[in-house]
Tab-separated table of C-alpha atoms in Angstrom:
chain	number	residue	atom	x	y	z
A	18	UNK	CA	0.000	0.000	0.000
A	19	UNK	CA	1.168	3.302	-1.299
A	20	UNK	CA	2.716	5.080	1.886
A	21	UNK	CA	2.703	2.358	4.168
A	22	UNK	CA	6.617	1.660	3.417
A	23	UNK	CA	8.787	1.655	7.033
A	24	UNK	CA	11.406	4.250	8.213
A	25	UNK	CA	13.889	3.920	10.452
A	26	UNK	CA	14.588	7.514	11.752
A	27	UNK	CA	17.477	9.026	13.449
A	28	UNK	CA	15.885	12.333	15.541
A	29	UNK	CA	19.489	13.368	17.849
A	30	UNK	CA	20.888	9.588	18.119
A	31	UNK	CA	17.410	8.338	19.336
A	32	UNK	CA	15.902	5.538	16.872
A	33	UNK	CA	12.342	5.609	16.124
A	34	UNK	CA	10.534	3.432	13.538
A	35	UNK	CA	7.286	4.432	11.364
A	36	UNK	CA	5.972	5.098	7.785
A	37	UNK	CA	6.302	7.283	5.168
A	38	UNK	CA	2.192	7.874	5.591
A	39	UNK	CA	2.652	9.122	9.154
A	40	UNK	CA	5.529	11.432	8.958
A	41	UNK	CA	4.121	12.872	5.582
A	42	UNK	CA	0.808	13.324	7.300
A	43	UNK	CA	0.927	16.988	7.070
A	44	UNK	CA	2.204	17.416	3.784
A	45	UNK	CA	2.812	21.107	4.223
A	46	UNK	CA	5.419	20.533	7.811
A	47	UNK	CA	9.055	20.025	7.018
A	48	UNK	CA	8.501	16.132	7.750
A	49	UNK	CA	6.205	16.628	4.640
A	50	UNK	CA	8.392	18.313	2.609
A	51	UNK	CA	11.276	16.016	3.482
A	52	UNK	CA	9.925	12.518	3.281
A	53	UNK	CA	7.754	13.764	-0.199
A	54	UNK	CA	10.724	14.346	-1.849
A	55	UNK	CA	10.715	18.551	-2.366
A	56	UNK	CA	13.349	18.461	1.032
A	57	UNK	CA	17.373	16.790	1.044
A	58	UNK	CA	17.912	15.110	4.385
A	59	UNK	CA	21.067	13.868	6.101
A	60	UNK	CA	21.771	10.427	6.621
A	61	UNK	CA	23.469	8.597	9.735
A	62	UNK	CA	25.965	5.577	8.999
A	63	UNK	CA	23.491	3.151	7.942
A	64	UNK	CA	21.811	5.016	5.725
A	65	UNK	CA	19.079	6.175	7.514
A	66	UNK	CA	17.695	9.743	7.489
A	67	UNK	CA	19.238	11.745	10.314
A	68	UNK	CA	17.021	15.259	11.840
A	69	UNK	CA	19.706	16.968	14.286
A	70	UNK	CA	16.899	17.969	17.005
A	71	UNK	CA	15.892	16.595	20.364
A	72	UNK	CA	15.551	12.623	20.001
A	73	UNK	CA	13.668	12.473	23.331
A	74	UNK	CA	10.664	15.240	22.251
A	75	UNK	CA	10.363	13.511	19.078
A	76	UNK	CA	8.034	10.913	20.311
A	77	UNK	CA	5.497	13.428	21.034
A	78	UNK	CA	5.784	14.891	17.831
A	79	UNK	CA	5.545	11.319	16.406
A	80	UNK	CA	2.971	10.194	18.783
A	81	UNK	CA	0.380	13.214	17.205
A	82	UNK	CA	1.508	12.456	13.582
A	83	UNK	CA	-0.176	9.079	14.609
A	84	UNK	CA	-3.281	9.821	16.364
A	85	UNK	CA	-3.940	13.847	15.838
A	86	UNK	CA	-4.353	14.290	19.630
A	87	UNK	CA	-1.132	15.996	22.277
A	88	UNK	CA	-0.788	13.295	24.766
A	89	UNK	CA	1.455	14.410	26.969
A	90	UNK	CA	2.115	13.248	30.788
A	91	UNK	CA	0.521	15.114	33.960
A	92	UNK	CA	3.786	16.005	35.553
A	93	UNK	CA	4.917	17.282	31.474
A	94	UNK	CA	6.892	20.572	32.396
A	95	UNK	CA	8.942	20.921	29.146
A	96	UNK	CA	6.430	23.087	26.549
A	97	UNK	CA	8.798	25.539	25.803
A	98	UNK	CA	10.811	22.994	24.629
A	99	UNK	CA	8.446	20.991	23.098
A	100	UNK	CA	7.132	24.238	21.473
A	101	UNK	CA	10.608	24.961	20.141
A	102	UNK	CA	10.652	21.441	18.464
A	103	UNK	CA	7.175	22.071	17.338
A	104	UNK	CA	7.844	25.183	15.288
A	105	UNK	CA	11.178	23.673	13.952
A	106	UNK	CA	8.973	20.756	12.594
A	107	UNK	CA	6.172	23.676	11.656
A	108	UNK	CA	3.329	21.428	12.601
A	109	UNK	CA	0.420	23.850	12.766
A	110	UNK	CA	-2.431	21.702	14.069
A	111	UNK	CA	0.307	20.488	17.054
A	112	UNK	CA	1.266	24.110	17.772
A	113	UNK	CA	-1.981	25.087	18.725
A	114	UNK	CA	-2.641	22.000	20.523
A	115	UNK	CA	0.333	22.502	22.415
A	116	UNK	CA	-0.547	26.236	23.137
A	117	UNK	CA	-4.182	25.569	24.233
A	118	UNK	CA	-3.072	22.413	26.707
A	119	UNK	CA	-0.284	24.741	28.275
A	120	UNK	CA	-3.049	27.359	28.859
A	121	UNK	CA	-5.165	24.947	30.235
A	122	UNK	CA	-2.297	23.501	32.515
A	123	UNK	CA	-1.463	27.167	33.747
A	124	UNK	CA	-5.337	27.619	34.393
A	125	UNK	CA	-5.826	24.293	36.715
A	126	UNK	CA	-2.475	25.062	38.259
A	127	UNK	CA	-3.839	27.956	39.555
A	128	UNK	CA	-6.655	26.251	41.190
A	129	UNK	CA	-4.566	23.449	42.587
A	130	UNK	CA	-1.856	25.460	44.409
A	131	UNK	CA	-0.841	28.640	46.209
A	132	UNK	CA	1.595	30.789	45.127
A	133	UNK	CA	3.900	33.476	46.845
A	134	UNK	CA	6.545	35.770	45.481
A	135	UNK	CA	9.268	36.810	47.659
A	136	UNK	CA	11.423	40.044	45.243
A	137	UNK	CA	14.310	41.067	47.278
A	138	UNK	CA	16.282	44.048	46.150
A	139	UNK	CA	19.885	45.213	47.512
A	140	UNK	CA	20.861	48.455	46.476
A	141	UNK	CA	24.545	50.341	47.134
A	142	UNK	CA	28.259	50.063	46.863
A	143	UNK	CA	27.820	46.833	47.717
A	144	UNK	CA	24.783	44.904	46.893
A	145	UNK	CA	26.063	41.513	47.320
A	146	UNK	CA	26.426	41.760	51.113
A	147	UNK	CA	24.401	44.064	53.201
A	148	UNK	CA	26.554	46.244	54.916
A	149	UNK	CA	26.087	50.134	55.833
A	150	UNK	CA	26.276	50.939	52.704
A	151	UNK	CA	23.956	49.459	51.394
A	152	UNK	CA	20.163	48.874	51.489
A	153	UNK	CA	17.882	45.978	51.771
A	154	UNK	CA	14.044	45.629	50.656
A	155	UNK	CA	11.669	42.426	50.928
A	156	UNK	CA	8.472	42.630	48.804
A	157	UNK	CA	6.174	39.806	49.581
A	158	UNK	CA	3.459	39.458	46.494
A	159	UNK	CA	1.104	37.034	46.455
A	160	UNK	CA	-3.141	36.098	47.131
A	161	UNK	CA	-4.394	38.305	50.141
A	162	UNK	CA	-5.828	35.230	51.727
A	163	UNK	CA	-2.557	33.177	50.991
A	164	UNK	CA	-0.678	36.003	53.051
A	165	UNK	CA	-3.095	36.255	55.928
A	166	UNK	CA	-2.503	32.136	56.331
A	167	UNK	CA	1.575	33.404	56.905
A	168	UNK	CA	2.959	34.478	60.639
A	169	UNK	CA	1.770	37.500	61.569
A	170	UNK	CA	5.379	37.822	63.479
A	171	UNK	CA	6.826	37.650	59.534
A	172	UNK	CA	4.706	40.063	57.734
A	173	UNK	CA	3.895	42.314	60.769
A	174	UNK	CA	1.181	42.785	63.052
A	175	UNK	CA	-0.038	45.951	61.321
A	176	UNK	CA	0.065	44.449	57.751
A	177	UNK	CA	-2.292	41.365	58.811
A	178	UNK	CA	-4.351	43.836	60.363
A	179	UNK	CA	-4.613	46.239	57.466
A	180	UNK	CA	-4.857	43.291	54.913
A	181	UNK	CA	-8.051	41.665	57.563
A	182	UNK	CA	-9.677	44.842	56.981
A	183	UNK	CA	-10.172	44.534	52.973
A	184	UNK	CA	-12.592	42.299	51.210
A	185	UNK	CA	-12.120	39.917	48.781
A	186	UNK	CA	-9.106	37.716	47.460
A	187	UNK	CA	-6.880	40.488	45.438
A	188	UNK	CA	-3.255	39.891	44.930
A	189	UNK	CA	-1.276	42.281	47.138
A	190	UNK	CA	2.394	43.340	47.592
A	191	UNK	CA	3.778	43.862	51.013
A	192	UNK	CA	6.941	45.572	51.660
A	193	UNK	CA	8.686	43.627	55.231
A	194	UNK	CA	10.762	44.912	57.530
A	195	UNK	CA	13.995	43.336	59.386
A	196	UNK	CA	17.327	41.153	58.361
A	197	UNK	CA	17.159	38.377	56.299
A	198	UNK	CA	13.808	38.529	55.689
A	199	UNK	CA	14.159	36.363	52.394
A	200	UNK	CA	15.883	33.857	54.189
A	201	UNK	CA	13.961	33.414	57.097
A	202	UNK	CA	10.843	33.877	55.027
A	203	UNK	CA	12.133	30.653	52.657
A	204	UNK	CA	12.879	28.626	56.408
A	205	UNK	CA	9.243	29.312	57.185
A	206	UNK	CA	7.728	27.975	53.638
A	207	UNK	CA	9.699	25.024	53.669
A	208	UNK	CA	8.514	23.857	57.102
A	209	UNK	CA	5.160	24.880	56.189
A	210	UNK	CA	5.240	22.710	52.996
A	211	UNK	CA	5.968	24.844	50.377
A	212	UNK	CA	8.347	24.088	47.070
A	213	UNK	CA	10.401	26.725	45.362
A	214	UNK	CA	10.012	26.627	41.971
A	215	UNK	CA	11.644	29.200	40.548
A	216	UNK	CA	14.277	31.603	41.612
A	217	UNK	CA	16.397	34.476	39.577
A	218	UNK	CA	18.812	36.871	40.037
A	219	UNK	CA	19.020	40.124	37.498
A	220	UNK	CA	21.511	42.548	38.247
A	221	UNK	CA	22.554	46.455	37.085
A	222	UNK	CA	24.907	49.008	37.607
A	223	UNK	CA	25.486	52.826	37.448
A	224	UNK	CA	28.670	55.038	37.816
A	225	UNK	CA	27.455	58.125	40.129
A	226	UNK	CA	30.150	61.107	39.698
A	227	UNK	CA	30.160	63.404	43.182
A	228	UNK	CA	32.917	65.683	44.603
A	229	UNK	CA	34.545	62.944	46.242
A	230	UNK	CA	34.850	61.374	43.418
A	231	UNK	CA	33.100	58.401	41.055
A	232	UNK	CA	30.953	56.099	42.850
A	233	UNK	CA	29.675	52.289	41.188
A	234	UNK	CA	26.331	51.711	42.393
A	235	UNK	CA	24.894	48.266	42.180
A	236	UNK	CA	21.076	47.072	42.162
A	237	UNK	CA	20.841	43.097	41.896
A	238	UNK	CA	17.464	41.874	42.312
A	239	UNK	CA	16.059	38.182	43.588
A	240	UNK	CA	12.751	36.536	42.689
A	241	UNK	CA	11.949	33.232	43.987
A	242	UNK	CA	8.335	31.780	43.511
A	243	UNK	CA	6.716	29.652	45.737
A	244	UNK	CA	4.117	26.864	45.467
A	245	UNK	CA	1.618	25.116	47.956
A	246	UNK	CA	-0.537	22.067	46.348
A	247	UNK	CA	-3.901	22.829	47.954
A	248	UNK	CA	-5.631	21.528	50.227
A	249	UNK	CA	-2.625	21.636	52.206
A	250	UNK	CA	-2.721	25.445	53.371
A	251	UNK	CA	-2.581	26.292	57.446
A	252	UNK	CA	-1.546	28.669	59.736
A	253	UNK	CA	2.158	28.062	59.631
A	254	UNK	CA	4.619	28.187	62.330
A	255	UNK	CA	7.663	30.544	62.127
A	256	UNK	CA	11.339	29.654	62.059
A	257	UNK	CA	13.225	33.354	63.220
């Protein structure tokens, strides 16, 4: 039957076997172009064609070449990558699949889990290390409700009061007070059962010109984002 010959594929040194049919199944993707004939390809050492891209993502590309539907695991946290290999492979119908899933993911996440966003900025002569020349400041960002459930001894007495006082569930920044707030903050989500699951450093600097001379100012900024899978939330205790 006219299509139905195999292929032995090389996609980054991973194997993968299937037919002309399925790979050519969108005739208008690169895999179209290059299996139809209208595209060269490379070929490995036995002769087979050879795609220099990520061998491991390829089964999902191959996997909706076969069935038309994104299958993709629960825990699946790679779909910038997988929307990289996607566009290389210019697979409309999977690009949009991919994009609609990922919103959906984002959309459940958020009704799954808790997050908090702890920004802290050092500004100075010497950001790195807070010294007297420098200054320190802890933004805490998150749900209002998520914040209230957080010691009152961490965000302030007058902060939980103030936040108490306003209806609803609006996201809120508050700005804390004291030393190592970030760190002792992170100690408390930890042992509360929260998961970091991001954290990033950006950094500037500006050359200030005084009579005393020139002065290097530095800003560096850190972000981490934490996450609590619900219904796990409680008063927590604090670690100072």
């Amino acid at each position: 039957m006219e299509g139905m010959e195999l292929i032995h594929l090389n996609v980054g040194g991973v194997m993968y076997t299937t037919t002309k049919a399925t790979l050519c199944k969108y005739r208008d993707s690169m895999l179209g172009a290059m299996f139809i004939g209208s595209m060269r390809s490379a070929t490995d050492q036995n002769d087979c064609p050879f795609i220099d891209r990520d061998g491991e993502m390829f089964k999902y590309i191959l996997n909706f070449l076969r069935s038309s539907k994104l299958s993709l695991p629960d825990d699946f946290k790679d779909f910038d990558l997988l929307a990289v290999e996607a566009d290389f492979y210019q697979i409309q119908p999977l690009i949009d699949a991919l994009s609609m899933l990922r919103d959906e993911r984002q959309r459940d996440d958020l009704k799954t889990h808790f997050f908090v966003e702890v920004i802290e900025v050092r500004t100075g002569t010497t950001a790195t290390m807070p010294s007297n020349n420098s200054r320190v400041k802890t933004v805490l960002a998150g749900r209002k409700d998520v914040i209230l459930s957080l010691p009152s001894e961490l965000v302030g007495e007058g902060a939980s009061e103030k936040l108490q006082k306003n209806e609803g569930f609006d996201y809120v920044e508050l700005q804390l007070n004291g030393a190592n707030v970030r760190l002792r903050l992170a100690e408390t989500l930890r042992n509360g059962g929260w998961h970091i699951v991001d954290t990033n450093l950006s950094s500037s600097s500006s050359l200030v010109t005084s009579f005393t001379g020139n002065t290097l100012f530095i800003e560096q900024s850190y972000r981490d984002r934490w996450r609590l899978t619900l219904p796990k939330i409680k008063k927590l205790a604090t670690y100072m």
